[in-house]
Amino acid sequence: MSVQITVNINGEDVTREEEPRKLLVHFIRETPGLTGTHWGCDTSNCGACVVLMDGEPVKSCTVLAAMAEGHAIRTVEGLERDGRLDPVQQGFHELHALQCGFCTPGMLMTARALLDENPDPTEAEIRTAISGAICRCTGYKNIVAAIRWAAEHPAAVEQEA
Amino acid sequence: MQTPAPFEYERATSLAGAIAALHDGDGDARVIAGGHSLLPMMKLRLATPERLIDLGDLEDELSYIREEPGEIRIGALTRHVDLLRSQVLAEQFPVFRDAEEVIADPVVRNRGTIGGSLCQADPGEDLSAVCAALKASVVLRGPAGERVVGMDGFHLGPYVTVVGFDEILTEIRIAKRPHGGSAYEKVERRAGDFAIGAAAAALNISGGTIVAAGVALRALAPTTVEIKRAEELLRGSRPSEELFAQAGEIAAADCAPTADGRGPVDYKRHLAGVLTKRALRRAAARALQKEA
């Protein structure tokens, strides 16, 4: 049995007929242009599917799309503003914080939420914040450095533009 | 792809409405809060509710940590992140912070709730042992009204509690006692995993003597196990390393672990002893700090 579900993703309402069992990660990914959120372990372990729900990072494989109705969802596509990369995106670019890129969207969203709450995190705080996200190729060193870079260059992208 | 079996979904607009919906569901309906215990079970088809009642919109009503004159009251929808950050809990019952630091990861802690954790009653879940050691009680609300159940009578077995099919756990109550200290010790295979074994301890020390004691283990028996013989030994005694070692030996003997991927029985019994001793040591140090 399908029901009408409306989820606000990156500021736009997306409405579709879906079964209530539709997971938020799939609802997002089945929306044209929004495949940046990755679907990984499906068991709330890996963190590839992290999106922001009312500004807080959540694992979208363990949230029903129906539960997200009435909440603001922000995905990796919502990081870029007016063609300018978010500092965390720029930091990952500058410091080579990805190889295969599978964990990257979840890492970026987790990092964005951390910096929104704590603009000047220590390395330990960064490591704690991303402890729910698994990277299997780069290792965490460059990811931590990239998040520090973003903390140190909050307006970097604007300056360059 | 892991997908739950089909179900109907509704959002509760009031607690009474949610209870009525559970009652109408006649055992086939479940409430969902953060979903981080129930949804994984539904994906594995170990839980197949026909109707889900989402309590998400009741957060204003059911998410709180209140300090009353004689007790602390925690609303069932209080999320792990709020338990971790609560100054009131850190001062009164630091065992919560100990446990919350090692429950899953920060992102999961943004969603999971204390009510969901207790009601799912996974043998490896942490907060049941915390609440048992603190001699907490829970408020269960159903069509006929409220009842209050002590944690010692809460679990019926793994994943099974006394919460009726048309009842909702709404609140956790913990009595405040003077000169209290509490602590949680957990060993896991990797950060964020369920426990191989864990011990929660709570002590109240007055005039150098232990006047109240709670010791509870998690993941070391089919469900939370309170180590009553250790509690009896501790009450009326003066805190010492020898006493805590003795309590640990009792815990190792009285727990009932099973061998699984996380380890064999003798290893888990050893853990029960060591973790009980360590938790008691830290709980006592915190209690004595308050007494001083």
mmCIF file of C-alpha atoms in Angstrom, chain B residues 91-277:
data_model
loop_
_atom_site.group_PDB
_atom_site.id
_atom_site.type_symbol
_atom_site.label_atom_id
_atom_site.label_comp_id
_atom_site.label_asym_id
_atom_site.label_seq_id
_atom_site.Cartn_x
_atom_site.Cartn_y
_atom_site.Cartn_z
ATOM 1 C CA GLU B 91 26.685 15.077 38.332
ATOM 2 C CA GLN B 92 24.115 12.674 39.708
ATOM 3 C CA PHE B 93 24.738 9.477 37.744
ATOM 4 C CA PRO B 94 28.030 9.597 35.796
ATOM 5 C CA VAL B 95 27.434 5.964 34.786
ATOM 6 C CA PHE B 96 25.221 7.377 32.018
ATOM 7 C CA ARG B 97 28.076 9.348 30.488
ATOM 8 C CA ASP B 98 30.439 6.384 30.785
ATOM 9 C CA ALA B 99 27.965 4.210 28.910
ATOM 10 C CA GLU B 100 26.905 6.771 26.337
ATOM 11 C CA GLU B 101 30.494 7.419 25.285
ATOM 12 C CA VAL B 102 30.686 3.805 24.123
ATOM 13 C CA ILE B 103 27.197 3.290 22.698
ATOM 14 C CA ALA B 104 27.476 2.944 18.910
ATOM 15 C CA ASP B 105 28.824 6.173 17.367
ATOM 16 C CA PRO B 106 27.906 9.880 17.522
ATOM 17 C CA VAL B 107 25.682 9.736 14.440
ATOM 18 C CA VAL B 108 23.672 6.794 15.762
ATOM 19 C CA ARG B 109 23.453 8.549 19.136
ATOM 20 C CA ASN B 110 21.665 11.428 17.406
ATOM 21 C CA ARG B 111 18.689 9.166 16.717
ATOM 22 C CA GLY B 112 18.470 6.320 19.227
ATOM 23 C CA THR B 113 16.382 6.883 22.367
ATOM 24 C CA ILE B 114 16.541 5.492 25.893
ATOM 25 C CA GLY B 115 12.973 4.190 25.683
ATOM 26 C CA GLY B 116 13.692 2.350 22.454
ATOM 27 C CA SER B 117 16.902 0.866 23.827
ATOM 28 C CA LEU B 118 15.209 -0.431 26.965
ATOM 29 C CA CYS B 119 12.152 -1.786 25.156
ATOM 30 C CA GLN B 120 14.123 -3.517 22.406
ATOM 31 C CA ALA B 121 15.953 -5.272 25.273
ATOM 32 C CA ASP B 122 18.818 -6.545 23.154
ATOM 33 C CA PRO B 123 21.063 -8.609 25.463
ATOM 34 C CA GLY B 124 24.053 -6.508 24.363
ATOM 35 C CA GLU B 125 22.393 -3.115 24.843
ATOM 36 C CA ASP B 126 23.970 -0.889 27.519
ATOM 37 C CA LEU B 127 21.338 1.283 29.195
ATOM 38 C CA SER B 128 19.462 -1.634 30.779
ATOM 39 C CA ALA B 129 22.463 -2.432 32.954
ATOM 40 C CA VAL B 130 22.898 1.252 33.789
ATOM 41 C CA CYS B 131 19.255 1.549 34.880
ATOM 42 C CA ALA B 132 19.368 -1.781 36.753
ATOM 43 C CA ALA B 133 22.461 -0.816 38.751
ATOM 44 C CA LEU B 134 20.812 2.503 39.649
ATOM 45 C CA LYS B 135 17.662 0.613 40.772
ATOM 46 C CA ALA B 136 15.628 2.692 38.356
ATOM 47 C CA SER B 137 11.977 2.150 37.655
ATOM 48 C CA VAL B 138 10.051 2.721 34.452
ATOM 49 C CA VAL B 139 6.598 4.134 33.883
ATOM 50 C CA LEU B 140 4.409 2.104 31.535
ATOM 51 C CA ARG B 141 1.259 3.736 30.253
ATOM 52 C CA GLY B 142 -1.586 1.725 28.767
ATOM 53 C CA PRO B 143 -5.317 2.073 28.126
ATOM 54 C CA ALA B 144 -6.078 1.523 31.829
ATOM 55 C CA GLY B 145 -3.546 4.058 33.090
ATOM 56 C CA GLU B 146 -0.016 3.984 34.417
ATOM 57 C CA ARG B 147 1.991 1.433 36.297
ATOM 58 C CA VAL B 148 5.528 1.718 37.621
ATOM 59 C CA VAL B 149 7.840 -1.288 37.278
ATOM 60 C CA GLY B 150 11.287 -1.698 38.807
ATOM 61 C CA MET B 151 14.142 -2.601 36.479
ATOM 62 C CA ASP B 152 14.580 -5.850 38.432
ATOM 63 C CA GLY B 153 11.180 -6.955 37.119
ATOM 64 C CA PHE B 154 11.426 -5.421 33.644
ATOM 65 C CA HIS B 155 13.076 -8.133 31.562
ATOM 66 C CA LEU B 156 11.404 -11.458 30.879
ATOM 67 C CA GLY B 157 14.197 -12.701 28.618
ATOM 68 C CA PRO B 158 16.250 -11.635 25.616
ATOM 69 C CA TYR B 159 14.254 -9.062 23.623
ATOM 70 C CA VAL B 160 11.246 -9.620 25.889
ATOM 71 C CA THR B 161 10.036 -7.207 28.576
ATOM 72 C CA VAL B 162 6.920 -6.790 30.714
ATOM 73 C CA VAL B 163 5.730 -3.928 28.489
ATOM 74 C CA GLY B 164 2.291 -5.007 27.256
ATOM 75 C CA PHE B 165 1.323 -4.869 23.583
ATOM 76 C CA ASP B 166 -0.800 -1.788 24.244
ATOM 77 C CA GLU B 167 1.566 -0.076 26.674
ATOM 78 C CA ILE B 168 4.245 2.556 26.063
ATOM 79 C CA LEU B 169 7.254 3.137 28.266
ATOM 80 C CA THR B 170 7.039 6.875 28.918
ATOM 81 C CA GLU B 171 9.562 7.659 31.634
ATOM 82 C CA ILE B 172 12.542 6.353 33.597
ATOM 83 C CA ARG B 173 12.778 7.339 37.263
ATOM 84 C CA ILE B 174 15.917 7.139 39.346
ATOM 85 C CA ALA B 175 15.933 7.935 43.051
ATOM 86 C CA LYS B 176 18.634 10.335 44.215
ATOM 87 C CA ARG B 177 20.601 9.117 47.210
ATOM 88 C CA PRO B 178 23.313 11.077 49.008
ATOM 89 C CA HIS B 179 27.029 10.380 48.495
ATOM 90 C CA GLY B 180 26.485 8.306 45.383
ATOM 91 C CA GLY B 181 28.964 7.248 42.743
ATOM 92 C CA SER B 182 28.444 5.117 39.661
ATOM 93 C CA ALA B 183 30.459 3.826 36.713
ATOM 94 C CA TYR B 184 30.242 1.681 33.589
ATOM 95 C CA GLU B 185 32.890 -0.593 32.135
ATOM 96 C CA LYS B 186 32.564 -2.212 28.727
ATOM 97 C CA VAL B 187 34.759 -4.326 26.491
ATOM 98 C CA GLU B 188 33.910 -4.467 22.808
ATOM 99 C CA ARG B 189 35.515 -5.951 19.701
ATOM 100 C CA ARG B 190 35.833 -2.563 18.037
ATOM 101 C CA ALA B 191 34.661 0.984 18.766
ATOM 102 C CA GLY B 192 30.895 1.263 18.618
ATOM 103 C CA ASP B 193 30.132 -2.445 18.690
ATOM 104 C CA PHE B 194 27.777 -4.202 21.055
ATOM 105 C CA ALA B 195 29.508 -5.324 24.242
ATOM 106 C CA ILE B 196 31.406 -8.573 24.634
ATOM 107 C CA GLY B 197 30.658 -7.873 28.256
ATOM 108 C CA ALA B 198 29.808 -4.843 30.369
ATOM 109 C CA ALA B 199 29.305 -4.015 34.024
ATOM 110 C CA ALA B 200 27.472 -1.138 35.692
ATOM 111 C CA ALA B 201 27.989 -0.310 39.350
ATOM 112 C CA ALA B 202 26.392 2.208 41.700
ATOM 113 C CA LEU B 203 27.391 2.768 45.313
ATOM 114 C CA ASN B 204 26.356 5.086 48.094
ATOM 115 C CA ILE B 205 28.944 5.525 50.813
ATOM 116 C CA SER B 206 28.177 7.135 54.148
ATOM 117 C CA GLY B 207 30.688 7.454 56.990
ATOM 118 C CA GLY B 208 33.076 5.139 55.174
ATOM 119 C CA THR B 209 30.488 2.371 54.806
ATOM 120 C CA ILE B 210 28.629 1.286 51.699
ATOM 121 C CA VAL B 211 24.946 1.853 52.436
ATOM 122 C CA ALA B 212 23.502 0.993 49.029
ATOM 123 C CA ALA B 213 24.913 -0.984 46.112
ATOM 124 C CA GLY B 214 23.830 -1.933 42.624
ATOM 125 C CA VAL B 215 25.759 -4.207 40.259
ATOM 126 C CA ALA B 216 24.371 -5.236 36.874
ATOM 127 C CA LEU B 217 25.936 -6.989 33.899
ATOM 128 C CA ARG B 218 25.023 -6.806 30.240
ATOM 129 C CA ALA B 219 25.782 -9.238 27.428
ATOM 130 C CA LEU B 220 26.947 -11.757 30.016
ATOM 131 C CA ALA B 221 23.627 -13.573 30.366
ATOM 132 C CA PRO B 222 20.498 -13.984 28.217
ATOM 133 C CA THR B 223 19.370 -10.619 29.568
ATOM 134 C CA THR B 224 20.474 -8.014 32.129
ATOM 135 C CA VAL B 225 21.566 -9.776 35.271
ATOM 136 C CA GLU B 226 21.768 -8.096 38.640
ATOM 137 C CA ILE B 227 24.412 -9.606 40.862
ATOM 138 C CA LYS B 228 22.366 -9.758 44.054
ATOM 139 C CA ARG B 229 24.941 -11.717 46.052
ATOM 140 C CA ALA B 230 27.574 -9.076 45.295
ATOM 141 C CA GLU B 231 25.176 -6.307 46.272
ATOM 142 C CA GLU B 232 24.525 -8.045 49.598
ATOM 143 C CA LEU B 233 28.247 -8.467 50.204
ATOM 144 C CA LEU B 234 28.886 -4.779 49.477
ATOM 145 C CA ARG B 235 26.106 -3.370 51.648
ATOM 146 C CA GLY B 236 27.394 -2.608 55.144
ATOM 147 C CA SER B 237 31.034 -3.154 54.173
ATOM 148 C CA ARG B 238 33.846 -0.655 53.918
ATOM 149 C CA PRO B 239 35.059 -0.132 50.337
ATOM 150 C CA SER B 240 38.376 -1.836 49.591
ATOM 151 C CA GLU B 241 40.211 -3.515 46.719
ATOM 152 C CA GLU B 242 39.724 -6.912 48.401
ATOM 153 C CA LEU B 243 35.984 -6.325 48.706
ATOM 154 C CA PHE B 244 35.670 -5.334 45.047
ATOM 155 C CA ALA B 245 37.742 -8.338 43.967
ATOM 156 C CA GLN B 246 35.420 -10.558 45.986
ATOM 157 C CA ALA B 247 32.378 -8.935 44.357
ATOM 158 C CA GLY B 248 34.025 -9.584 40.992
ATOM 159 C CA GLU B 249 34.449 -13.249 41.808
ATOM 160 C CA ILE B 250 30.761 -13.463 42.649
ATOM 161 C CA ALA B 251 29.875 -11.736 39.360
ATOM 162 C CA ALA B 252 32.039 -14.210 37.424
ATOM 163 C CA ALA B 253 30.263 -17.087 39.146
ATOM 164 C CA ASP B 254 26.711 -15.735 38.974
ATOM 165 C CA CYS B 255 26.597 -14.543 35.370
ATOM 166 C CA ALA B 256 25.424 -16.887 32.612
ATOM 167 C CA PRO B 257 27.281 -16.112 29.386
ATOM 168 C CA THR B 258 27.044 -18.149 26.213
ATOM 169 C CA ALA B 259 29.849 -18.813 23.743
ATOM 170 C CA ASP B 260 29.527 -16.915 20.464
ATOM 171 C CA GLY B 261 31.578 -14.948 17.948
ATOM 172 C CA ARG B 262 32.517 -12.544 20.697
ATOM 173 C CA GLY B 263 34.210 -15.161 22.843
ATOM 174 C CA PRO B 264 34.015 -18.381 24.845
ATOM 175 C CA VAL B 265 32.319 -18.768 28.217
ATOM 176 C CA ASP B 266 35.456 -18.804 30.401
ATOM 177 C CA TYR B 267 36.689 -15.571 28.795
ATOM 178 C CA LYS B 268 33.345 -13.881 29.368
ATOM 179 C CA ARG B 269 33.239 -14.999 32.999
ATOM 180 C CA HIS B 270 36.721 -13.579 33.429
ATOM 181 C CA LEU B 271 35.484 -10.305 31.901
ATOM 182 C CA ALA B 272 32.507 -10.243 34.269
ATOM 183 C CA GLY B 273 34.874 -10.400 37.236
ATOM 184 C CA VAL B 274 37.347 -7.818 36.000
ATOM 185 C CA LEU B 275 34.738 -5.341 34.746
ATOM 186 C CA THR B 276 32.708 -5.602 37.962
ATOM 187 C CA LYS B 277 35.808 -4.887 40.021
#
